[in-house]
PDB file of C-alpha atoms in Angstrom:
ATOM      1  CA  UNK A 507      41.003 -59.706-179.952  1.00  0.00           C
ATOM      2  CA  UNK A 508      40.157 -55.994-179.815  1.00  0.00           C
ATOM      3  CA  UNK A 509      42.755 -53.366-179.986  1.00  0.00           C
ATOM      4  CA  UNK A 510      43.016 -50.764-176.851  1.00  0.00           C
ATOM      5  CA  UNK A 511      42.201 -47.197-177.600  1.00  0.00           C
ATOM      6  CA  UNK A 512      44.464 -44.645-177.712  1.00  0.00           C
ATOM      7  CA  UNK A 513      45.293 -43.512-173.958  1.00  0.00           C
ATOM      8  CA  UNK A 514      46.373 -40.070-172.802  1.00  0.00           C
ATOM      9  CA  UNK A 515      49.987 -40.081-171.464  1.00  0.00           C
ATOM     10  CA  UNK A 516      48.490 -39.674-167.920  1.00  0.00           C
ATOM     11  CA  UNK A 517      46.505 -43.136-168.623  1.00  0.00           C
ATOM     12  CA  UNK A 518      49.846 -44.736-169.673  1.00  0.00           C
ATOM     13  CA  UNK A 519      51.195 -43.568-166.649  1.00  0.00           C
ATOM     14  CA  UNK A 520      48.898 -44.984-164.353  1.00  0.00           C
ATOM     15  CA  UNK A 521      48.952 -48.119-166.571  1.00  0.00           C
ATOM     16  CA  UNK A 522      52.820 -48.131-166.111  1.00  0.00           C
ATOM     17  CA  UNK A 523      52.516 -47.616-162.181  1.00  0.00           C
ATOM     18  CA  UNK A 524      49.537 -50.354-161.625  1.00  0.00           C
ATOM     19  CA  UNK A 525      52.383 -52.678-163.103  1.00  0.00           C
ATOM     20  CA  UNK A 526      54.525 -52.400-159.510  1.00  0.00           C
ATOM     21  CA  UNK A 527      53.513 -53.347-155.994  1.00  0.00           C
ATOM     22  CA  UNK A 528      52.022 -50.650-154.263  1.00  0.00           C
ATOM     23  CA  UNK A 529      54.466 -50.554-151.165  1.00  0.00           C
ATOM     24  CA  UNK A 530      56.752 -49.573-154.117  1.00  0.00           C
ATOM     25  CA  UNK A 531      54.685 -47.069-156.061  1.00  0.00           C
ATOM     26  CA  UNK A 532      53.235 -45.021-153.005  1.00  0.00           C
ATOM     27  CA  UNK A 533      56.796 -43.615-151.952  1.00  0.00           C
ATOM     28  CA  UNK A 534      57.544 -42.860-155.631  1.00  0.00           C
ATOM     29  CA  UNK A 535      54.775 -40.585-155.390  1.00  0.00           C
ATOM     30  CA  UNK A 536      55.805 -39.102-152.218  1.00  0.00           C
ATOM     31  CA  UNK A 537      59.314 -38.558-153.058  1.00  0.00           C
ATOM     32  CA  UNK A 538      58.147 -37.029-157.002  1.00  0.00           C
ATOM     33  CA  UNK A 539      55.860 -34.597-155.241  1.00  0.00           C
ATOM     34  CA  UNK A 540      58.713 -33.576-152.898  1.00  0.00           C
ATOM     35  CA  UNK A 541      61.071 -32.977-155.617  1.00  0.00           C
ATOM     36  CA  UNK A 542      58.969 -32.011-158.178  1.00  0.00           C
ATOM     37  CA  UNK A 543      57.457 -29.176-155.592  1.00  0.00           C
ATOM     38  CA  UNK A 544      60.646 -28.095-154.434  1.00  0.00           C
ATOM     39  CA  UNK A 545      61.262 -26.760-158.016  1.00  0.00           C
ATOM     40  CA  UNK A 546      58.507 -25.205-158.303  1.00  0.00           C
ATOM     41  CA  UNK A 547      58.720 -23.280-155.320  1.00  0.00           C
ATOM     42  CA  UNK A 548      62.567 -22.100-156.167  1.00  0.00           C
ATOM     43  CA  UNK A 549      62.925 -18.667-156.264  1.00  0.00           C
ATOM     44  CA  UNK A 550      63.091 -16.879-159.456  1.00  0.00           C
ATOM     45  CA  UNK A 551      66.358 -15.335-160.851  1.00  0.00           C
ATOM     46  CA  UNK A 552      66.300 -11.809-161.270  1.00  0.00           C
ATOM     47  CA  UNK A 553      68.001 -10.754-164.285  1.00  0.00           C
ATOM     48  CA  UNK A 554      70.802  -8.345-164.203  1.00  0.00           C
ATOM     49  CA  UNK A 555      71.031  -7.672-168.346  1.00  0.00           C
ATOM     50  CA  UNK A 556      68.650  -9.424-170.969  1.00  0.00           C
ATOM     51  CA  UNK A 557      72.131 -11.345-172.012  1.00  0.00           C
ATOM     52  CA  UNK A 558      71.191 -13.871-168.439  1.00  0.00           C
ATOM     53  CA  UNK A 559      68.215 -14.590-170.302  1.00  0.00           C
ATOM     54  CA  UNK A 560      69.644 -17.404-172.297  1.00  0.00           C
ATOM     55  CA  UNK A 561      71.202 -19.313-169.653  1.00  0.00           C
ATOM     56  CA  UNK A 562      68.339 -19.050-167.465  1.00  0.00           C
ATOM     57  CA  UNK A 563      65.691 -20.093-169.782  1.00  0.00           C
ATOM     58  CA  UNK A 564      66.189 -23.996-168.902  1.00  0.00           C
ATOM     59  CA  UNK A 565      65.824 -23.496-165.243  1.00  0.00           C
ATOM     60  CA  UNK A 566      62.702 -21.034-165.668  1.00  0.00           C
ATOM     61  CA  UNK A 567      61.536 -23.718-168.155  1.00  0.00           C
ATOM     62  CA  UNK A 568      61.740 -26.690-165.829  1.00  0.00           C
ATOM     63  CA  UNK A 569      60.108 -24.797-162.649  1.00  0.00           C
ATOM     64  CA  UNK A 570      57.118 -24.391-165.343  1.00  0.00           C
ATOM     65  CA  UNK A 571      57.013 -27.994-165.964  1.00  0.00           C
ATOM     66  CA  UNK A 572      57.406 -28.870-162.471  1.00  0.00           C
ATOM     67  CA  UNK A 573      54.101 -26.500-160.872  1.00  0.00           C
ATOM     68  CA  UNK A 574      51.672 -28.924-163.111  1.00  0.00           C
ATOM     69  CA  UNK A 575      53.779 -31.914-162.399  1.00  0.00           C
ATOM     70  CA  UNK A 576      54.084 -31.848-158.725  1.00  0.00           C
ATOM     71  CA  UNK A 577      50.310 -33.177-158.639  1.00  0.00           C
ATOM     72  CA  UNK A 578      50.257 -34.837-161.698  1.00  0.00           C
ATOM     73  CA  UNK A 579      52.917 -37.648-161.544  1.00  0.00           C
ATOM     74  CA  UNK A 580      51.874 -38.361-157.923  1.00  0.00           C
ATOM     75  CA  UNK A 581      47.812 -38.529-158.597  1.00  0.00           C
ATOM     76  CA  UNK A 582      49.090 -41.070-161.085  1.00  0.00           C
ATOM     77  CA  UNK A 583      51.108 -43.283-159.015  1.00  0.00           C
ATOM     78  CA  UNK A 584      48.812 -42.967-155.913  1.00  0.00           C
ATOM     79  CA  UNK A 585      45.796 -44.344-158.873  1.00  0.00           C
ATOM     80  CA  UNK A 586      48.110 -46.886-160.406  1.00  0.00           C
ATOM     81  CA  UNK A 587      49.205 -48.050-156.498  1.00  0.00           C
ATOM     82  CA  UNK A 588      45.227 -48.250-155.919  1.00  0.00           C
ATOM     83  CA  UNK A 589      44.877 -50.373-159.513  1.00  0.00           C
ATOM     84  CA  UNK A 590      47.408 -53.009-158.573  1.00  0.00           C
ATOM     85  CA  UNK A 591      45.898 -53.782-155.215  1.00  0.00           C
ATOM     86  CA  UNK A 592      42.623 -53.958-156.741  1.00  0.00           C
ATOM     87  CA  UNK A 593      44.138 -56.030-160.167  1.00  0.00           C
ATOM     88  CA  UNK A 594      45.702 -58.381-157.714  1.00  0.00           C
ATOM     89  CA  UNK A 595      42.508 -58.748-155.862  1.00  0.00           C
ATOM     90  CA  UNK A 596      40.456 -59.645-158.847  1.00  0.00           C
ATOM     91  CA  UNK A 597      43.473 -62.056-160.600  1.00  0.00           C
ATOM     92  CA  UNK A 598      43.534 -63.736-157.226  1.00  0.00           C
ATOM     93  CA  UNK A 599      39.355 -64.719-157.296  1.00  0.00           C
ATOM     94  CA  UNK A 600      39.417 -65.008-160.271  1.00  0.00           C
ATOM     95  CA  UNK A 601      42.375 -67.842-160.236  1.00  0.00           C
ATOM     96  CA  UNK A 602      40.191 -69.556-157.220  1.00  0.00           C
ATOM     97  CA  UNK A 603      37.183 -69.400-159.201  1.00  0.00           C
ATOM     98  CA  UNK A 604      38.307 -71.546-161.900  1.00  0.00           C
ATOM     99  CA  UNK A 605      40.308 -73.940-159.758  1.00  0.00           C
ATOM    100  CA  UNK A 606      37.174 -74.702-158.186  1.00  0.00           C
ATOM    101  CA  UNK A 607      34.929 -75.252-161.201  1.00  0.00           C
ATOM    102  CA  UNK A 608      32.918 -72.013-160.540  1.00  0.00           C
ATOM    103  CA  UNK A 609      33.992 -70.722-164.060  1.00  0.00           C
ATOM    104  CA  UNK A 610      35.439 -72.358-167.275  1.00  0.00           C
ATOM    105  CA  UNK A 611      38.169 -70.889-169.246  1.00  0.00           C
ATOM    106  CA  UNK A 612      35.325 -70.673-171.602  1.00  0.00           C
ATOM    107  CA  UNK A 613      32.652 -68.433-169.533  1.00  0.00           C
ATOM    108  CA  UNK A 614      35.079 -66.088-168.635  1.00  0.00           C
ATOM    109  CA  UNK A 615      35.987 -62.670-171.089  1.00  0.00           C
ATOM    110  CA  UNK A 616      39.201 -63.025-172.946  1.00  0.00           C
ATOM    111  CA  UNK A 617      40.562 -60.553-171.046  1.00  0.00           C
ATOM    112  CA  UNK A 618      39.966 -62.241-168.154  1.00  0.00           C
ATOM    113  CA  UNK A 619      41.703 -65.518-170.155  1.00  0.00           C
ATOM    114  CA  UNK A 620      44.888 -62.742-169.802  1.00  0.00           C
ATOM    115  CA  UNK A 621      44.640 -62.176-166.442  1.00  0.00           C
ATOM    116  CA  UNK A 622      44.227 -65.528-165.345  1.00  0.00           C
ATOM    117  CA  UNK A 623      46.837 -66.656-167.573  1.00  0.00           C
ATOM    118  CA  UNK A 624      49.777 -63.887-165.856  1.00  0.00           C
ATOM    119  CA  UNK A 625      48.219 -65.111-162.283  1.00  0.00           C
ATOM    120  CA  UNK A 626      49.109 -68.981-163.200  1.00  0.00           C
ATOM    121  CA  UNK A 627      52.398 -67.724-164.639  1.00  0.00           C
ATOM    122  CA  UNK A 628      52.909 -65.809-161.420  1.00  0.00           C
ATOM    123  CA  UNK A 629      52.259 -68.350-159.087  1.00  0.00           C
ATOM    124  CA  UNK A 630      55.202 -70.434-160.710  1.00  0.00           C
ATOM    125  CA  UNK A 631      57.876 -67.666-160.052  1.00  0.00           C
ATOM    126  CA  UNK A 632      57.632 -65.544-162.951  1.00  0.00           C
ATOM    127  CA  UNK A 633      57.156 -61.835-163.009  1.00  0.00           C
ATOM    128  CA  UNK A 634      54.553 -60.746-165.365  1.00  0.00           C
ATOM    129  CA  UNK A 635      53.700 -57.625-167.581  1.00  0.00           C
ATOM    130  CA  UNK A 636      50.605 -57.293-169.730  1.00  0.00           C
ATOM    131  CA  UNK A 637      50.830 -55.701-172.491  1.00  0.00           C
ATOM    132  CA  UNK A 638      46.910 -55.725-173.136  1.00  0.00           C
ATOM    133  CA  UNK A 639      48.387 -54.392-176.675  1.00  0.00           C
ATOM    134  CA  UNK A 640      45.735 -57.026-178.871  1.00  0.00           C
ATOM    135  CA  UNK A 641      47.645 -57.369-181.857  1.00  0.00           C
ATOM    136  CA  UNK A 642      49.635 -54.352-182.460  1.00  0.00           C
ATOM    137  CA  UNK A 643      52.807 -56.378-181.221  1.00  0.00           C
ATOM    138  CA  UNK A 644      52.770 -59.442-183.206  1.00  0.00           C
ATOM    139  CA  UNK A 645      50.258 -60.968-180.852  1.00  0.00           C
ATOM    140  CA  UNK A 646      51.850 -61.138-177.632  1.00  0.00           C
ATOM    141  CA  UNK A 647      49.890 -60.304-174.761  1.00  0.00           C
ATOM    142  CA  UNK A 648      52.326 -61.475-171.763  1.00  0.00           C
ATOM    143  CA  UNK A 649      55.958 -60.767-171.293  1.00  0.00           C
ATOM    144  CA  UNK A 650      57.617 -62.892-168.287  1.00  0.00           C
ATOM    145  CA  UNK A 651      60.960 -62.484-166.710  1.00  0.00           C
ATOM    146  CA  UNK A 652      62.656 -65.110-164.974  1.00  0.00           C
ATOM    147  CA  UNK A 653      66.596 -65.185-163.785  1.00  0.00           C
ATOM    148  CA  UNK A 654      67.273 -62.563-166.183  1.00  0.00           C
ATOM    149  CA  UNK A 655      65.913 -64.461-169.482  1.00  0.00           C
ATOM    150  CA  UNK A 656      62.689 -62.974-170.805  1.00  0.00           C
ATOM    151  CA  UNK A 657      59.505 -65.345-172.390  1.00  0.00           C
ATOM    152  CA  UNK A 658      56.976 -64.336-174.922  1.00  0.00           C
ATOM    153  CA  UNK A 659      53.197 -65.389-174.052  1.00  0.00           C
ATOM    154  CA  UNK A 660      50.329 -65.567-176.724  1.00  0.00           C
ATOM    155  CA  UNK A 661      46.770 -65.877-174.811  1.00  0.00           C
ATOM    156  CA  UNK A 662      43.590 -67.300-177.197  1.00  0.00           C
ATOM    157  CA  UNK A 663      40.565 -67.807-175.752  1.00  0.00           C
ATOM    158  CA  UNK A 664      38.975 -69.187-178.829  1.00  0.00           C
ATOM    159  CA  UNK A 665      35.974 -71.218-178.178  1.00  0.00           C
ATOM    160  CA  UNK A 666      35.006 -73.339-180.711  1.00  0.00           C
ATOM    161  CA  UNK A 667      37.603 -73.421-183.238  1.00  0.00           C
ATOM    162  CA  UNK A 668      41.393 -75.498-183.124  1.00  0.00           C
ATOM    163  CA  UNK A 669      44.327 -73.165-183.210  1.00  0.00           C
ATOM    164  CA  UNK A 670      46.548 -73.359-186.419  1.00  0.00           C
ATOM    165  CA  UNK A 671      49.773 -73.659-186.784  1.00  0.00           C
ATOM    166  CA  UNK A 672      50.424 -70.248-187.820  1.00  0.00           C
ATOM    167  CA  UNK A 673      49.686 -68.347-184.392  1.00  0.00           C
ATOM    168  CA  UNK A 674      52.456 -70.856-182.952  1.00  0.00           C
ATOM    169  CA  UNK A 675      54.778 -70.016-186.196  1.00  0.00           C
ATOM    170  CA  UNK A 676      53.913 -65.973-185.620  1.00  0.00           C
ATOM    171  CA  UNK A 677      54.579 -66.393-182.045  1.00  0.00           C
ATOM    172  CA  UNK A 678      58.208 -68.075-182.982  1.00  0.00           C
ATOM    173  CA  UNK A 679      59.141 -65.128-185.285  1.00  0.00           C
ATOM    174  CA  UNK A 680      58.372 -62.671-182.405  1.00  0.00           C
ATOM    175  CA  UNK A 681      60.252 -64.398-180.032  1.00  0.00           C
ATOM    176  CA  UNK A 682      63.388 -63.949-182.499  1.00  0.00           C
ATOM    177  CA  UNK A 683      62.969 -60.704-182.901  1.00  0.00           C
ATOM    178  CA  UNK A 684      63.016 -59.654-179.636  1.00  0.00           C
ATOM    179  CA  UNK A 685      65.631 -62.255-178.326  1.00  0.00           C
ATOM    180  CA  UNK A 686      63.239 -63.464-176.285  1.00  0.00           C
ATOM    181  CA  UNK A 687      64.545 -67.024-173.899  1.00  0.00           C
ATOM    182  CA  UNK A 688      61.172 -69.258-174.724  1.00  0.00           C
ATOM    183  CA  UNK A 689      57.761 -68.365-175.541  1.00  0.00           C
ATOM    184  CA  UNK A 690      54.180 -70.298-174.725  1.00  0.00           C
ATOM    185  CA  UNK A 691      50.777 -70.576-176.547  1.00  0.00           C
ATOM    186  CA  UNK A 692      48.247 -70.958-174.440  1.00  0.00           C
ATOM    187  CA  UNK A 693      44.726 -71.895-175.589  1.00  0.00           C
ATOM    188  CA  UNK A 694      41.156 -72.614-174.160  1.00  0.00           C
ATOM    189  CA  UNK A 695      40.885 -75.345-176.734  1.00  0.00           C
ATOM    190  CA  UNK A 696      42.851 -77.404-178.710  1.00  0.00           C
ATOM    191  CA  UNK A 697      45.791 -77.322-181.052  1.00  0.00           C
ATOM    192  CA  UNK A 698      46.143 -78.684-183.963  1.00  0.00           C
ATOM    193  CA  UNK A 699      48.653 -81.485-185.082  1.00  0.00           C
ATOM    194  CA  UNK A 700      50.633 -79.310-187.557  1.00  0.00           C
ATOM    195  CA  UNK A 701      50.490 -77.068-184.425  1.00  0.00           C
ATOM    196  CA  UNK A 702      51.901 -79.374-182.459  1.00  0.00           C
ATOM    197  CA  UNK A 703      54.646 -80.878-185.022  1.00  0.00           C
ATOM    198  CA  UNK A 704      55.999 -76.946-185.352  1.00  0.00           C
ATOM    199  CA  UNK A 705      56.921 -76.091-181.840  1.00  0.00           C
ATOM    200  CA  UNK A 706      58.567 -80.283-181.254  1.00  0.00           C
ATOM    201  CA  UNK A 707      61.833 -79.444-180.900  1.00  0.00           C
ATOM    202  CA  UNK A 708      61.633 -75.698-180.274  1.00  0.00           C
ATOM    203  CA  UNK A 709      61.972 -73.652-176.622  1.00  0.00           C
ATOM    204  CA  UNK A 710      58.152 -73.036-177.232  1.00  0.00           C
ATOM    205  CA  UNK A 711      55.398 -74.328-175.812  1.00  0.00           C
ATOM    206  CA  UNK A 712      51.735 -75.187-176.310  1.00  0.00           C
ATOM    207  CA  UNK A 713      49.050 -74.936-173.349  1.00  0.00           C
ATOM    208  CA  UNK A 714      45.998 -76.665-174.462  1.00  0.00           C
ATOM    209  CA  UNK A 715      42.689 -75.672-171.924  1.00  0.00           C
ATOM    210  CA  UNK A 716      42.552 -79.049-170.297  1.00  0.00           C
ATOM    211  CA  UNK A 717      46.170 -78.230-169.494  1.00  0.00           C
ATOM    212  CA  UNK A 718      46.023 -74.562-168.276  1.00  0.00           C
ATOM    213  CA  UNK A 719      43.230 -76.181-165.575  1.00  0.00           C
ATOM    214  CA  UNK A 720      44.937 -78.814-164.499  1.00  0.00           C
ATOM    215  CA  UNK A 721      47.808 -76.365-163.658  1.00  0.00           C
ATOM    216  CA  UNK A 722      45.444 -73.555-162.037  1.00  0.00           C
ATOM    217  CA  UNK A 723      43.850 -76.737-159.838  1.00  0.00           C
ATOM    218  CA  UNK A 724      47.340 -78.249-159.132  1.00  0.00           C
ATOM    219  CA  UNK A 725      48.588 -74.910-158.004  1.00  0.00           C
ATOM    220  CA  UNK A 726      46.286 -74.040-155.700  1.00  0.00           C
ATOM    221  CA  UNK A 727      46.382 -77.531-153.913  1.00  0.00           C
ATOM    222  CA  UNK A 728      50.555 -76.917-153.731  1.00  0.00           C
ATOM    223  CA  UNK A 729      49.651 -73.406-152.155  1.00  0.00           C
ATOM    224  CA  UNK A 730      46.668 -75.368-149.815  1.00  0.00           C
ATOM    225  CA  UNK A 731      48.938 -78.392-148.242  1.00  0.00           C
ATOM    226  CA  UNK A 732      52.147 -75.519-147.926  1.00  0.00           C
ATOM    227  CA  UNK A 733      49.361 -73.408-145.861  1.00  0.00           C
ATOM    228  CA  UNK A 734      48.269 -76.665-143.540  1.00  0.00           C
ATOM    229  CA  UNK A 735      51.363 -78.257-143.239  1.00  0.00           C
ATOM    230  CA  UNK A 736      52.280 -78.219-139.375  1.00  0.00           C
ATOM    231  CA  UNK A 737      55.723 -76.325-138.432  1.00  0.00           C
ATOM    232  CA  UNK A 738      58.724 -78.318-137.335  1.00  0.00           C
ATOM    233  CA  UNK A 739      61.746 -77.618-135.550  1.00  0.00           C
ATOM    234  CA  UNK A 740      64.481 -79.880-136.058  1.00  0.00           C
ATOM    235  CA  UNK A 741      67.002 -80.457-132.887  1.00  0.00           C
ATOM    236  CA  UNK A 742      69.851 -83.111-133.440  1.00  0.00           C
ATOM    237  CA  UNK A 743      67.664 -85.893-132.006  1.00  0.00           C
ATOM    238  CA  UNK A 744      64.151 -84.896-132.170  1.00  0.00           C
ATOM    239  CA  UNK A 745      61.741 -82.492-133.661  1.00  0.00           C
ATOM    240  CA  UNK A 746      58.993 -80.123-132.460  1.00  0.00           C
ATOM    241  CA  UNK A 747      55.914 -80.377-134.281  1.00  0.00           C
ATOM    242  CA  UNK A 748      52.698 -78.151-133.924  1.00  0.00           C
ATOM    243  CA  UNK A 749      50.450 -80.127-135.831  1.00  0.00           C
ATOM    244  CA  UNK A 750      46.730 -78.204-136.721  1.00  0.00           C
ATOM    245  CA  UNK A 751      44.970 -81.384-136.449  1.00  0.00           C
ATOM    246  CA  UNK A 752      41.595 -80.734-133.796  1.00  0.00           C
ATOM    247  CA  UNK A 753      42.243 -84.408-132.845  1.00  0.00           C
ATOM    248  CA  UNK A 754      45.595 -83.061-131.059  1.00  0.00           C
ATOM    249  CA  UNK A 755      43.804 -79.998-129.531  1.00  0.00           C
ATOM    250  CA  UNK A 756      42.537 -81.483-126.471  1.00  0.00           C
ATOM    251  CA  UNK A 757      46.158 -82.572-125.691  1.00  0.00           C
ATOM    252  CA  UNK A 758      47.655 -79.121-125.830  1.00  0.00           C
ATOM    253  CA  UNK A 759      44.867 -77.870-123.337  1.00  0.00           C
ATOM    254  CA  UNK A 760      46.210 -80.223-121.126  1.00  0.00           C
ATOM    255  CA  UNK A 761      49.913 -79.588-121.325  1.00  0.00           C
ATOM    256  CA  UNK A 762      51.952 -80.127-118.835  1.00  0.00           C
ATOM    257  CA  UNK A 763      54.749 -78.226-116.744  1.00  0.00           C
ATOM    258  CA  UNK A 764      58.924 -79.597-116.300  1.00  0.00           C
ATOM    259  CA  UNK A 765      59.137 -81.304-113.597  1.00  0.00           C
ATOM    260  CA  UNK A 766      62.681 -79.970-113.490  1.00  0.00           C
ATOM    261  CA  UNK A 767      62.889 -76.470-114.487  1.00  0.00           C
ATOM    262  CA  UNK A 768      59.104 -75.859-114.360  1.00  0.00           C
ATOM    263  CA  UNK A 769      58.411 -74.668-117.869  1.00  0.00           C
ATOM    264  CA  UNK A 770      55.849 -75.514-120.330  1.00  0.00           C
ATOM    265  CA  UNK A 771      56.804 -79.137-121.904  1.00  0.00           C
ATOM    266  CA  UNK A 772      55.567 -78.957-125.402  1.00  0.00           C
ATOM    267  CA  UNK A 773      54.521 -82.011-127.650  1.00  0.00           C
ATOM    268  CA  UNK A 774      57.073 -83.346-130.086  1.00  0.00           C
ATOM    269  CA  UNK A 775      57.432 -86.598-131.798  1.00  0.00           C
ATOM    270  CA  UNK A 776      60.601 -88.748-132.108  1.00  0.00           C
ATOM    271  CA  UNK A 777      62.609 -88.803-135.164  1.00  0.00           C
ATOM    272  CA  UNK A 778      65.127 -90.960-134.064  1.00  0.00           C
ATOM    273  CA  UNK A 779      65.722 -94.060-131.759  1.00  0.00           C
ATOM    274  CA  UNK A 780      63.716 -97.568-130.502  1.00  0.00           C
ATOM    275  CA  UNK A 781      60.735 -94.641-130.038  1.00  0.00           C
ATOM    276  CA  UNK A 782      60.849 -93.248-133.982  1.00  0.00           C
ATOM    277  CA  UNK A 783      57.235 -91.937-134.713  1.00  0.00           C
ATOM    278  CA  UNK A 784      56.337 -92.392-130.645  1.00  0.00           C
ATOM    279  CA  UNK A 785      55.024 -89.028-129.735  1.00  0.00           C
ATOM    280  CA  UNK A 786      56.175 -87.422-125.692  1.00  0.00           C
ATOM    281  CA  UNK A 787      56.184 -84.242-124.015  1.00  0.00           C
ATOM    282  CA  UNK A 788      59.478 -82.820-124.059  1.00  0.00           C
ATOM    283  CA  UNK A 789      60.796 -79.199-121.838  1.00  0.00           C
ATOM    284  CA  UNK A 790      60.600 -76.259-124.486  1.00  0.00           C
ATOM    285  CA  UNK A 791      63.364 -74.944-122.783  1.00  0.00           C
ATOM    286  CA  UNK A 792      65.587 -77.581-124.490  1.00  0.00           C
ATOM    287  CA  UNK A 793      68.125 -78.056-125.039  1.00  0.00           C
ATOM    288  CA  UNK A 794      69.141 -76.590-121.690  1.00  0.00           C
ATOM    289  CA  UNK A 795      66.959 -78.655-120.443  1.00  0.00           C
ATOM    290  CA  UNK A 796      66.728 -82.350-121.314  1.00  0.00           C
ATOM    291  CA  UNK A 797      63.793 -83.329-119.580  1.00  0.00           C
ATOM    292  CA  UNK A 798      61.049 -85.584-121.289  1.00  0.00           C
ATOM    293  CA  UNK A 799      57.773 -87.624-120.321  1.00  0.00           C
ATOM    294  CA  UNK A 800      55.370 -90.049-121.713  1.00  0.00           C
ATOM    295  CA  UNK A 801      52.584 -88.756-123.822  1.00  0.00           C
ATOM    296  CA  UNK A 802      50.001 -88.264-121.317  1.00  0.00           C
ATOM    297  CA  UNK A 803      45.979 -90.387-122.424  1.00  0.00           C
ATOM    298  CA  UNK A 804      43.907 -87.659-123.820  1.00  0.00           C
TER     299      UNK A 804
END
């Protein structure tokens, strides 16, 4: 895996802001540029004696770092707000690409390996930072944080080769050293057995590629039924359900008015009773009002 280059300090800062949601960054950059531009347009001290000289050289010093400032910190947090929408964008096809076969874990770049790694880690309630560091950190190329406990990931996207025991054992060291919570290896491929026999035992754990898809497919059927599933109110002895099934569509069209209080009666289905799983029109102005009818014939 490649090393980055060597950024400028702006780069790392727009690096650093793409990190955060943009509905957090933007107003950073608003309230820097506010700040940072009321300092620069202070007024200067005049100086009585050259003894005031000393005690005002921090504030003279600080309105000079502030005139370059006021449009520098906020151009990079308006960028970095503009990189995270556009990161999350591309993690997010990218994710539904592979969960439906249109890419492999082995057609894509190994950076994208990273990114689509972070967006499966994401999607199980983990917050994710890339490093994108390579190598220069013993290897680790996601950190996650979870209820307070950090995790150490190591991506490889190694095609055509098993993965030896000693990333797993370098990955363990690292996770030591920082006091890390658990750590994961995941792989495109395959793991070795001494691989495997290392981490038994140990808060670590191995990915293999046949693994990491069945996760990316399984995650985005959990998201897919929690999108269709119909919306129920509960009541103490019944339950409203708006089911998005077109066979029930032709019924709605037709729904009918309280013969009591005149309002719309709305289609429910009974939870308890003789009539459990019997579906009826029911007032939606219950429970004030109680009143109920047969399921009209579509």
């Amino acid at each position: 895996m490649a090393r980055r280059r060597k950024q400028s300090p702006f780069e790392d800062l727009i690096d650093l802001a793409a990190l955060l949601p943009w509905w957090i960054t933007l107003p950073l950059a608003l309230i820097a540029f506010l700040w940072l531009h009321s300092i620069a347009t202070s007024p200067i001290p005049t100086l009585a004696n050259p003894a005031e000289f000393n005690s005002q050289l921090p504030g003279m010093m600080l309105r000079g770092l502030a005139v370059p400032a006021q449009y520098f910190l906020p151009a990079a947090l308006v960028i970095g707000a503009i990189a995270s929408v556009f990161g999350r964008m591309r993690r997010k096809k990218l994710f539904n690409s592979v969960a439906s076969n249109e890419n492999t874990l082995e057609s894509i770049s190994w950076r994208e390996f990273e990114l689509l790694v972070g967006e499966a880690f994401r999607r199980k309630g983990f917050t994710v930072q890339e490093t994108g560091q390579g190598g220069a950190d013993g290897g680790i190329d996601l950190v996650l944080l979870k209820d307070g406990e950090k995790y150490l990931v190591q991506c490889k996207q190694w095609r055509r080769q098993l993965v030896q025991v000693n990333v797993v054992r370098e990955l363990f060291g690292v996770m030591a050293a920082e006091g890390a919570k658990g750590g994961f290896v995941v792989i495109s491929g395959r793991f070795t057995e001494d691989a495997k026999a290392f981490a038994r035992g140990k808060n670590l754990q191995l990915i293999e590629g046949a693994e990491l898809s069945d996760m990316i497919r399984q995650s985005r059927a959990t998201a897919a039924r929690r999108n269709s599933q119909p919306t129920t109110i509960e009541t103490p002895d019944q339950a409203t359900s708006v089911s998005s099934d077109p066979l029930i569509q032709p019924r709605r069209a037709a729904q009918p008015t309280c013969p009591t209080c005149h309002a719309r009666m709305v289609l429910r289905v009974a939870k308890r009773g003789s009539n459990v799983g019997n579906s009826f029109w029911g007032c939606s102005q219950f429970p004030k009002c109680k009143t109920t009818r047969n399921e009209m014939p579509a």
